[in-house]
Amino acid sequence: MTILVTGAAGFIGAYTCQALAACGERVVGLDNYNSYYDPQLKRDRVAALCPQVDIRTLDLTDREGLAALFEEVQPTAVIHLAAQAGVRYSLENPHAYVDSNLAGFVNMLELCRHRGVRHLVYASSSSVYGDSATPPFSEDQRVDQPRSLYAATKAANELMAYTYAQLYGLPATGLRFFTVYGPWGRPDMAPLLFARAVLAGRSIEVFNQGRMRRDFTHVSDIVAGILGALSHSSTAPVPHQVFNLGNHTPVELEYFIGVIESAAGQPAQKIYKPMQPGDMVQTMADTSRAKAAFGYEPATPIESGLPPVVEWCRDYFGARA
C-alpha cells in the first residue's frame, strides 16, 4: 500500500511512520511544522525516528496543495493524525481549532472520497467523553457534553466521518487516544513538563491537588493500535468504526509524579492548584472493542514506560531541561 500520514512530524505521527516503514509500506507524510511548540523538536524527531520517510511541508487548509499531493501520491489509505492539539490552548485560540480540526478535516474527507482511498484512519481523543461518561469509558457512551472546544472538534470529526461513510461509503475508523506519552513526546503535556522540571529543579503545577487520574498510554501501544485498526475492515452497513486506544489502567497524578521522581533521582517541587477549566477528573479506556476487533492489548505500565522518558529528556534537553 501507499499510506499518507498527516501530522507526520508530530509525536504519534513520527512513530507511526517509523512502524509503517519497518513493515515495508510506502509512506508519505505531511506536516505544517507549526509553532504550537518548537518546530526544531519536530525536525529532530523525524531525523531520529523516520529519516527515510518523505514528509512534505503542507497545511491542512491548503486545498490546492492537498489536492496536488493526493494526485501525485495516489494513497491507498490515509492515517490522519494532524490537528491543533491541546485542551487549555483551545480556550485562548479557538480559531486555530476551527481551521485545522474542522475545515482541515473536511478537506481530508473530500479528498479521500474523490480519490478512492480505501480506508481513512483518524485521530479522535478521550476528551470527547467530557462530563457525561462514567469510567471505564466505552465507545457506546454519550459524547455530547465536551469540556473544551478541542474536545468538541474531535467529537465533530467523528460525526463528519460517519456522514461520509453513510453517504459515500468511505471506510473510516476513529481512534480515541488516551494520554499518550513516550520519548520524543509533546513538551506541553504533563510527562515532559514534569520530567523536565524535576530534572532542572524547577517547581511543577499540580492541578486538582494531584487527585486527577489519567489513563497514561505508551506511544508503542498506541502505534500498535493504529496499525491494527488500519488492517481491520468493518462489515457494518455504514463502514465507520470508533475504538478506544488506552492502557485501561488509570493512574493518580501523585503516583505518576512519584515514578518521575524516582527515575530522576530527586524530588519534585510541587505547587498545588485547583482544577483547571476544560480538564477532566478521570479518564479510563474500555479497550474490549479494540481487543475483539484487532487484538489490541496494551503492554507498557508507567513503571517501565516513564523512566526512558526521563532519560530522553536528560539527553535531549540537557541543561535546557
Coordinates of C-alpha atoms in Angstrom, one line a residue:
M1 CA 0.0 0.0 0.0
T2 CA 0.9 3.7 -0.3
I3 CA -0.1 5.3 3.0
L4 CA -0.4 9.0 3.6
V5 CA 0.2 10.1 7.2
T6 CA -0.8 13.6 8.2
G7 CA 0.9 15.2 11.2
A8 CA 3.9 13.0 10.3
A9 CA 6.3 15.1 12.3
G10 CA 4.1 15.0 15.4
F11 CA 4.7 12.7 18.3
I12 CA 2.4 9.9 17.3
G13 CA 2.8 10.6 13.6
A14 CA 6.6 10.1 13.6
Y15 CA 6.4 6.8 15.5
T16 CA 3.6 5.7 13.1
C17 CA 5.7 6.5 10.1
Q18 CA 8.6 4.6 11.6
A19 CA 6.4 1.5 12.2
L20 CA 4.9 1.6 8.7
A21 CA 8.3 1.9 7.1
A22 CA 9.6 -1.0 9.1
C23 CA 6.7 -3.1 7.7
G24 CA 7.8 -2.3 4.2
E25 CA 5.0 0.1 3.3
R26 CA 5.4 3.1 1.1
V27 CA 4.9 6.0 3.4
V28 CA 4.4 9.7 2.5
G29 CA 3.9 12.2 5.2
L30 CA 2.7 15.8 5.6
D31 CA 3.1 18.3 8.4
N32 CA 2.9 22.1 8.6
Y33 CA 5.6 22.3 11.3
N34 CA 3.6 25.0 13.1
S35 CA 4.9 26.8 16.2
Y36 CA 2.5 25.4 18.7
Y37 CA 5.7 24.0 20.2
D38 CA 9.3 24.2 18.9
P39 CA 9.4 23.1 15.2
Q40 CA 13.0 22.1 15.8
L41 CA 11.9 19.3 18.1
K42 CA 9.6 18.1 15.3
R43 CA 12.5 18.1 12.8
D44 CA 14.8 16.3 15.3
R45 CA 12.1 13.8 16.0
V46 CA 11.7 13.0 12.3
A47 CA 15.5 12.7 11.9
A48 CA 15.7 10.3 14.8
L49 CA 12.6 8.1 14.1
C50 CA 11.8 8.1 10.4
P51 CA 14.5 9.9 8.4
Q52 CA 13.8 7.7 5.4
V53 CA 10.1 8.9 5.1
D54 CA 9.2 11.6 2.6
I55 CA 7.5 14.3 4.6
R56 CA 6.0 17.3 2.8
T57 CA 5.5 20.7 4.4
L58 CA 1.8 21.4 3.9
D59 CA -1.1 22.8 5.8
L60 CA -4.5 21.1 6.1
T61 CA -6.2 24.3 5.0
D62 CA -4.3 24.4 1.7
R63 CA -6.9 22.7 -0.5
E64 CA -5.0 23.1 -3.7
G65 CA -1.7 21.8 -2.2
L66 CA -3.5 18.8 -0.7
A67 CA -5.2 18.0 -4.0
A68 CA -1.9 18.1 -5.8
L69 CA -0.3 15.8 -3.2
F70 CA -3.2 13.3 -3.5
E71 CA -2.9 13.4 -7.3
E72 CA 0.9 12.7 -7.1
V73 CA 0.9 10.1 -4.3
Q74 CA -2.4 8.3 -5.0
P75 CA -2.7 7.0 -1.4
T76 CA -4.3 3.6 -0.8
A77 CA -5.0 4.6 2.8
V78 CA -4.8 7.7 4.9
I79 CA -3.8 7.9 8.6
H80 CA -5.0 11.4 9.6
L81 CA -3.2 12.5 12.8
A82 CA -2.7 16.2 12.1
A83 CA -4.7 18.5 14.3
Q84 CA -4.4 21.5 16.5
A85 CA -3.9 19.8 19.9
G86 CA -4.2 21.0 23.5
V87 CA -7.2 21.5 25.7
R88 CA -6.1 24.7 27.5
Y89 CA -4.8 26.3 24.3
S90 CA -8.3 26.0 22.8
L91 CA -9.5 28.5 25.4
E92 CA -7.0 31.0 24.1
N93 CA -7.0 30.5 20.3
P94 CA -10.3 28.9 19.2
H95 CA -9.9 29.8 15.6
A96 CA -6.8 27.5 15.2
Y97 CA -9.1 24.6 16.1
V98 CA -11.8 25.6 13.7
D99 CA -9.3 25.9 10.8
S100 CA -7.3 22.8 11.4
N101 CA -9.7 20.3 13.1
L102 CA -12.9 21.2 11.3
A103 CA -12.1 22.8 7.9
G104 CA -8.9 20.7 7.6
F105 CA -10.8 17.6 8.4
V106 CA -13.4 18.3 5.7
N107 CA -10.6 18.8 3.2
M108 CA -9.3 15.3 4.0
L109 CA -12.7 13.7 3.8
E110 CA -13.4 15.2 0.4
L111 CA -10.0 14.1 -1.0
C112 CA -10.4 10.6 0.4
R113 CA -13.9 10.4 -1.1
H114 CA -13.0 11.6 -4.5
R115 CA -9.6 9.8 -4.8
G116 CA -10.9 6.4 -3.9
V117 CA -9.0 6.0 -0.6
R118 CA -9.8 2.5 0.7
H119 CA -9.5 3.4 4.4
L120 CA -9.3 6.6 6.5
V121 CA -8.0 6.1 10.0
Y122 CA -8.2 9.3 12.0
A123 CA -7.3 10.5 15.5
S124 CA -10.1 11.3 17.9
S125 CA -9.5 11.8 21.6
S126 CA -10.5 10.6 25.0
S127 CA -11.6 14.2 25.7
V128 CA -14.8 13.6 23.7
Y129 CA -16.2 11.8 26.7
G130 CA -16.5 15.0 28.7
D131 CA -18.9 15.2 31.7
S132 CA -21.4 12.6 30.5
A133 CA -19.3 9.4 30.6
T134 CA -18.7 7.0 33.5
P135 CA -15.4 5.2 33.8
P136 CA -14.4 2.9 32.2
F137 CA -15.3 4.9 29.1
S138 CA -16.8 2.7 26.4
E139 CA -17.5 3.7 22.8
D140 CA -21.2 3.3 23.4
Q141 CA -21.4 6.1 25.9
R142 CA -22.5 9.6 25.1
V143 CA -20.0 12.2 23.8
D144 CA -22.3 15.3 23.6
Q145 CA -21.1 17.2 26.7
P146 CA -17.5 18.2 25.9
R147 CA -15.5 20.3 28.4
S148 CA -13.4 22.2 25.8
L149 CA -13.6 23.3 22.2
Y150 CA -10.8 20.9 21.4
A151 CA -13.0 18.0 22.6
A152 CA -15.9 19.4 20.6
T153 CA -13.9 19.4 17.4
K154 CA -12.9 15.8 17.9
A155 CA -16.5 14.7 18.6
A156 CA -17.5 16.7 15.4
N157 CA -14.8 14.8 13.4
E158 CA -16.5 11.5 14.4
L159 CA -19.9 12.8 13.2
M160 CA -18.4 14.1 10.0
A161 CA -16.6 10.8 9.2
Y162 CA -19.8 8.9 9.9
T163 CA -21.7 11.1 7.5
Y164 CA -19.1 10.5 4.7
A165 CA -19.2 6.7 5.4
Q166 CA -23.0 6.7 5.2
L167 CA -23.4 9.0 2.1
Y168 CA -20.4 7.9 0.1
G169 CA -19.3 4.5 1.5
L170 CA -15.9 5.9 2.7
P171 CA -14.5 3.4 5.1
A172 CA -13.4 5.4 8.2
T173 CA -12.1 4.5 11.6
G174 CA -11.8 6.9 14.5
L175 CA -9.4 6.2 17.4
R176 CA -9.9 7.8 20.8
F177 CA -6.4 8.2 22.2
F178 CA -5.9 8.3 26.0
T179 CA -3.0 10.5 27.3
V180 CA -0.1 9.3 25.1
Y181 CA 3.5 9.5 26.4
G182 CA 6.9 8.4 25.5
P183 CA 10.4 9.7 24.4
W184 CA 10.1 12.4 21.8
G185 CA 6.7 13.4 23.2
R186 CA 4.9 16.7 23.2
P187 CA 6.6 19.2 25.5
D188 CA 3.2 20.8 26.5
M189 CA 2.0 17.6 28.1
A190 CA 2.4 16.5 31.7
P191 CA 5.0 13.7 31.2
L192 CA 7.6 16.0 29.6
L193 CA 6.6 19.1 31.6
F194 CA 7.1 17.3 34.8
A195 CA 10.2 15.4 33.8
R196 CA 12.0 18.4 32.6
A197 CA 11.0 20.5 35.6
V198 CA 12.1 17.8 38.1
L199 CA 15.5 17.3 36.3
A200 CA 16.1 21.1 36.3
G201 CA 14.9 21.6 39.9
R202 CA 12.0 23.8 38.9
S203 CA 8.6 23.7 40.5
I204 CA 5.6 22.0 38.9
E205 CA 2.0 22.9 39.0
V206 CA -0.2 20.0 40.2
F207 CA -3.9 20.6 39.5
N208 CA -6.8 19.4 41.5
Q209 CA -4.5 18.7 44.4
G210 CA -3.0 15.8 42.5
R211 CA -6.2 13.8 42.6
M212 CA -6.8 13.6 38.9
R213 CA -6.5 10.1 37.4
R214 CA -5.3 9.6 33.8
D215 CA -5.1 6.5 31.6
F216 CA -1.5 7.1 30.5
T217 CA -0.7 5.1 27.4
H218 CA 2.7 4.4 25.9
V219 CA 3.2 5.5 22.3
S220 CA 4.2 2.0 21.3
D221 CA 0.8 0.7 22.4
I222 CA -0.9 3.5 20.5
V223 CA 1.0 2.8 17.3
A224 CA 0.2 -1.0 17.6
G225 CA -3.4 0.0 17.8
I226 CA -3.2 2.3 14.8
L227 CA -1.7 -0.4 12.7
G228 CA -4.3 -2.9 13.9
A229 CA -7.1 -0.5 13.1
L230 CA -5.7 0.1 9.6
S231 CA -5.8 -3.6 8.8
H232 CA -9.3 -4.1 10.2
S233 CA -12.4 -3.6 8.0
S234 CA -15.9 -3.1 9.0
T235 CA -18.8 -5.4 7.9
A236 CA -21.4 -2.9 9.1
P237 CA -23.8 -1.3 6.5
V238 CA -22.2 2.1 7.3
P239 CA -18.4 1.5 7.2
H240 CA -17.5 3.7 10.2
Q241 CA -16.0 2.5 13.4
V242 CA -14.7 4.1 16.6
F243 CA -12.3 2.5 19.0
N244 CA -10.7 3.5 22.3
L245 CA -6.9 3.1 22.5
G246 CA -5.8 3.4 26.1
N247 CA -4.0 1.5 28.8
H248 CA -7.2 0.6 30.8
T249 CA -5.2 1.4 33.9
P250 CA -5.8 4.9 35.2
V251 CA -3.0 6.3 37.5
E252 CA -3.4 9.1 40.1
L253 CA -1.3 12.1 39.2
E254 CA 0.6 12.0 42.6
Y255 CA 1.8 8.4 41.8
F256 CA 2.7 9.4 38.3
I257 CA 4.9 12.2 39.6
G258 CA 6.4 9.7 42.1
V259 CA 7.6 7.5 39.2
I260 CA 9.2 10.5 37.6
E261 CA 10.9 11.5 40.9
S262 CA 12.3 8.0 41.2
A263 CA 13.6 8.0 37.6
A264 CA 15.1 11.5 38.0
G265 CA 16.7 10.7 41.4
Q266 CA 15.3 13.8 43.0
P267 CA 12.0 15.1 44.4
A268 CA 9.6 17.4 42.7
Q269 CA 8.8 20.8 44.0
K270 CA 5.0 20.8 43.8
I271 CA 2.7 23.8 43.7
Y272 CA -0.9 22.6 44.2
K273 CA -3.6 24.3 42.1
P274 CA -7.3 23.9 41.7
M275 CA -9.0 22.2 38.8
Q276 CA -8.5 24.0 35.5
P277 CA -11.3 24.8 33.0
G278 CA -11.6 22.1 30.4
D279 CA -9.8 19.4 32.3
M280 CA -11.4 16.0 33.2
V281 CA -11.1 14.5 36.7
Q282 CA -10.5 10.9 35.4
T283 CA -10.0 9.1 32.1
M284 CA -10.2 5.3 31.7
A285 CA -10.5 3.4 28.5
D286 CA -12.6 0.3 28.0
T287 CA -10.5 -1.3 25.3
S288 CA -12.5 -4.5 24.9
R289 CA -13.9 -3.5 21.5
A290 CA -10.4 -2.9 20.0
K291 CA -9.2 -6.2 21.5
A292 CA -12.0 -8.1 19.9
A293 CA -11.6 -6.4 16.6
F294 CA -7.9 -6.5 16.0
G295 CA -6.2 -7.9 19.1
Y296 CA -5.3 -4.6 20.8
E297 CA -3.5 -5.4 24.1
P298 CA -1.5 -2.5 25.7
A299 CA 1.6 -3.9 27.3
T300 CA 3.5 -1.0 28.9
P301 CA 2.9 0.1 32.5
I302 CA 4.2 3.5 33.5
E303 CA 6.8 1.9 35.8
S304 CA 8.6 0.7 32.7
G305 CA 7.4 3.3 30.3
L306 CA 8.2 6.5 32.2
P307 CA 11.9 6.1 33.1
P308 CA 13.0 6.2 29.4
V309 CA 11.1 9.4 29.0
V310 CA 13.1 11.0 31.9
E311 CA 16.3 9.7 30.4
W312 CA 15.4 11.1 27.0
C313 CA 14.6 14.5 28.5
R314 CA 18.0 14.4 30.2
D315 CA 19.8 13.5 27.0
Y316 CA 17.8 15.8 24.6
F317 CA 17.3 18.9 26.6
G318 CA 20.4 18.7 28.9
A319 CA 20.9 22.0 30.6
R320 CA 17.6 23.2 29.0
A321 CA 15.6 20.6 30.9

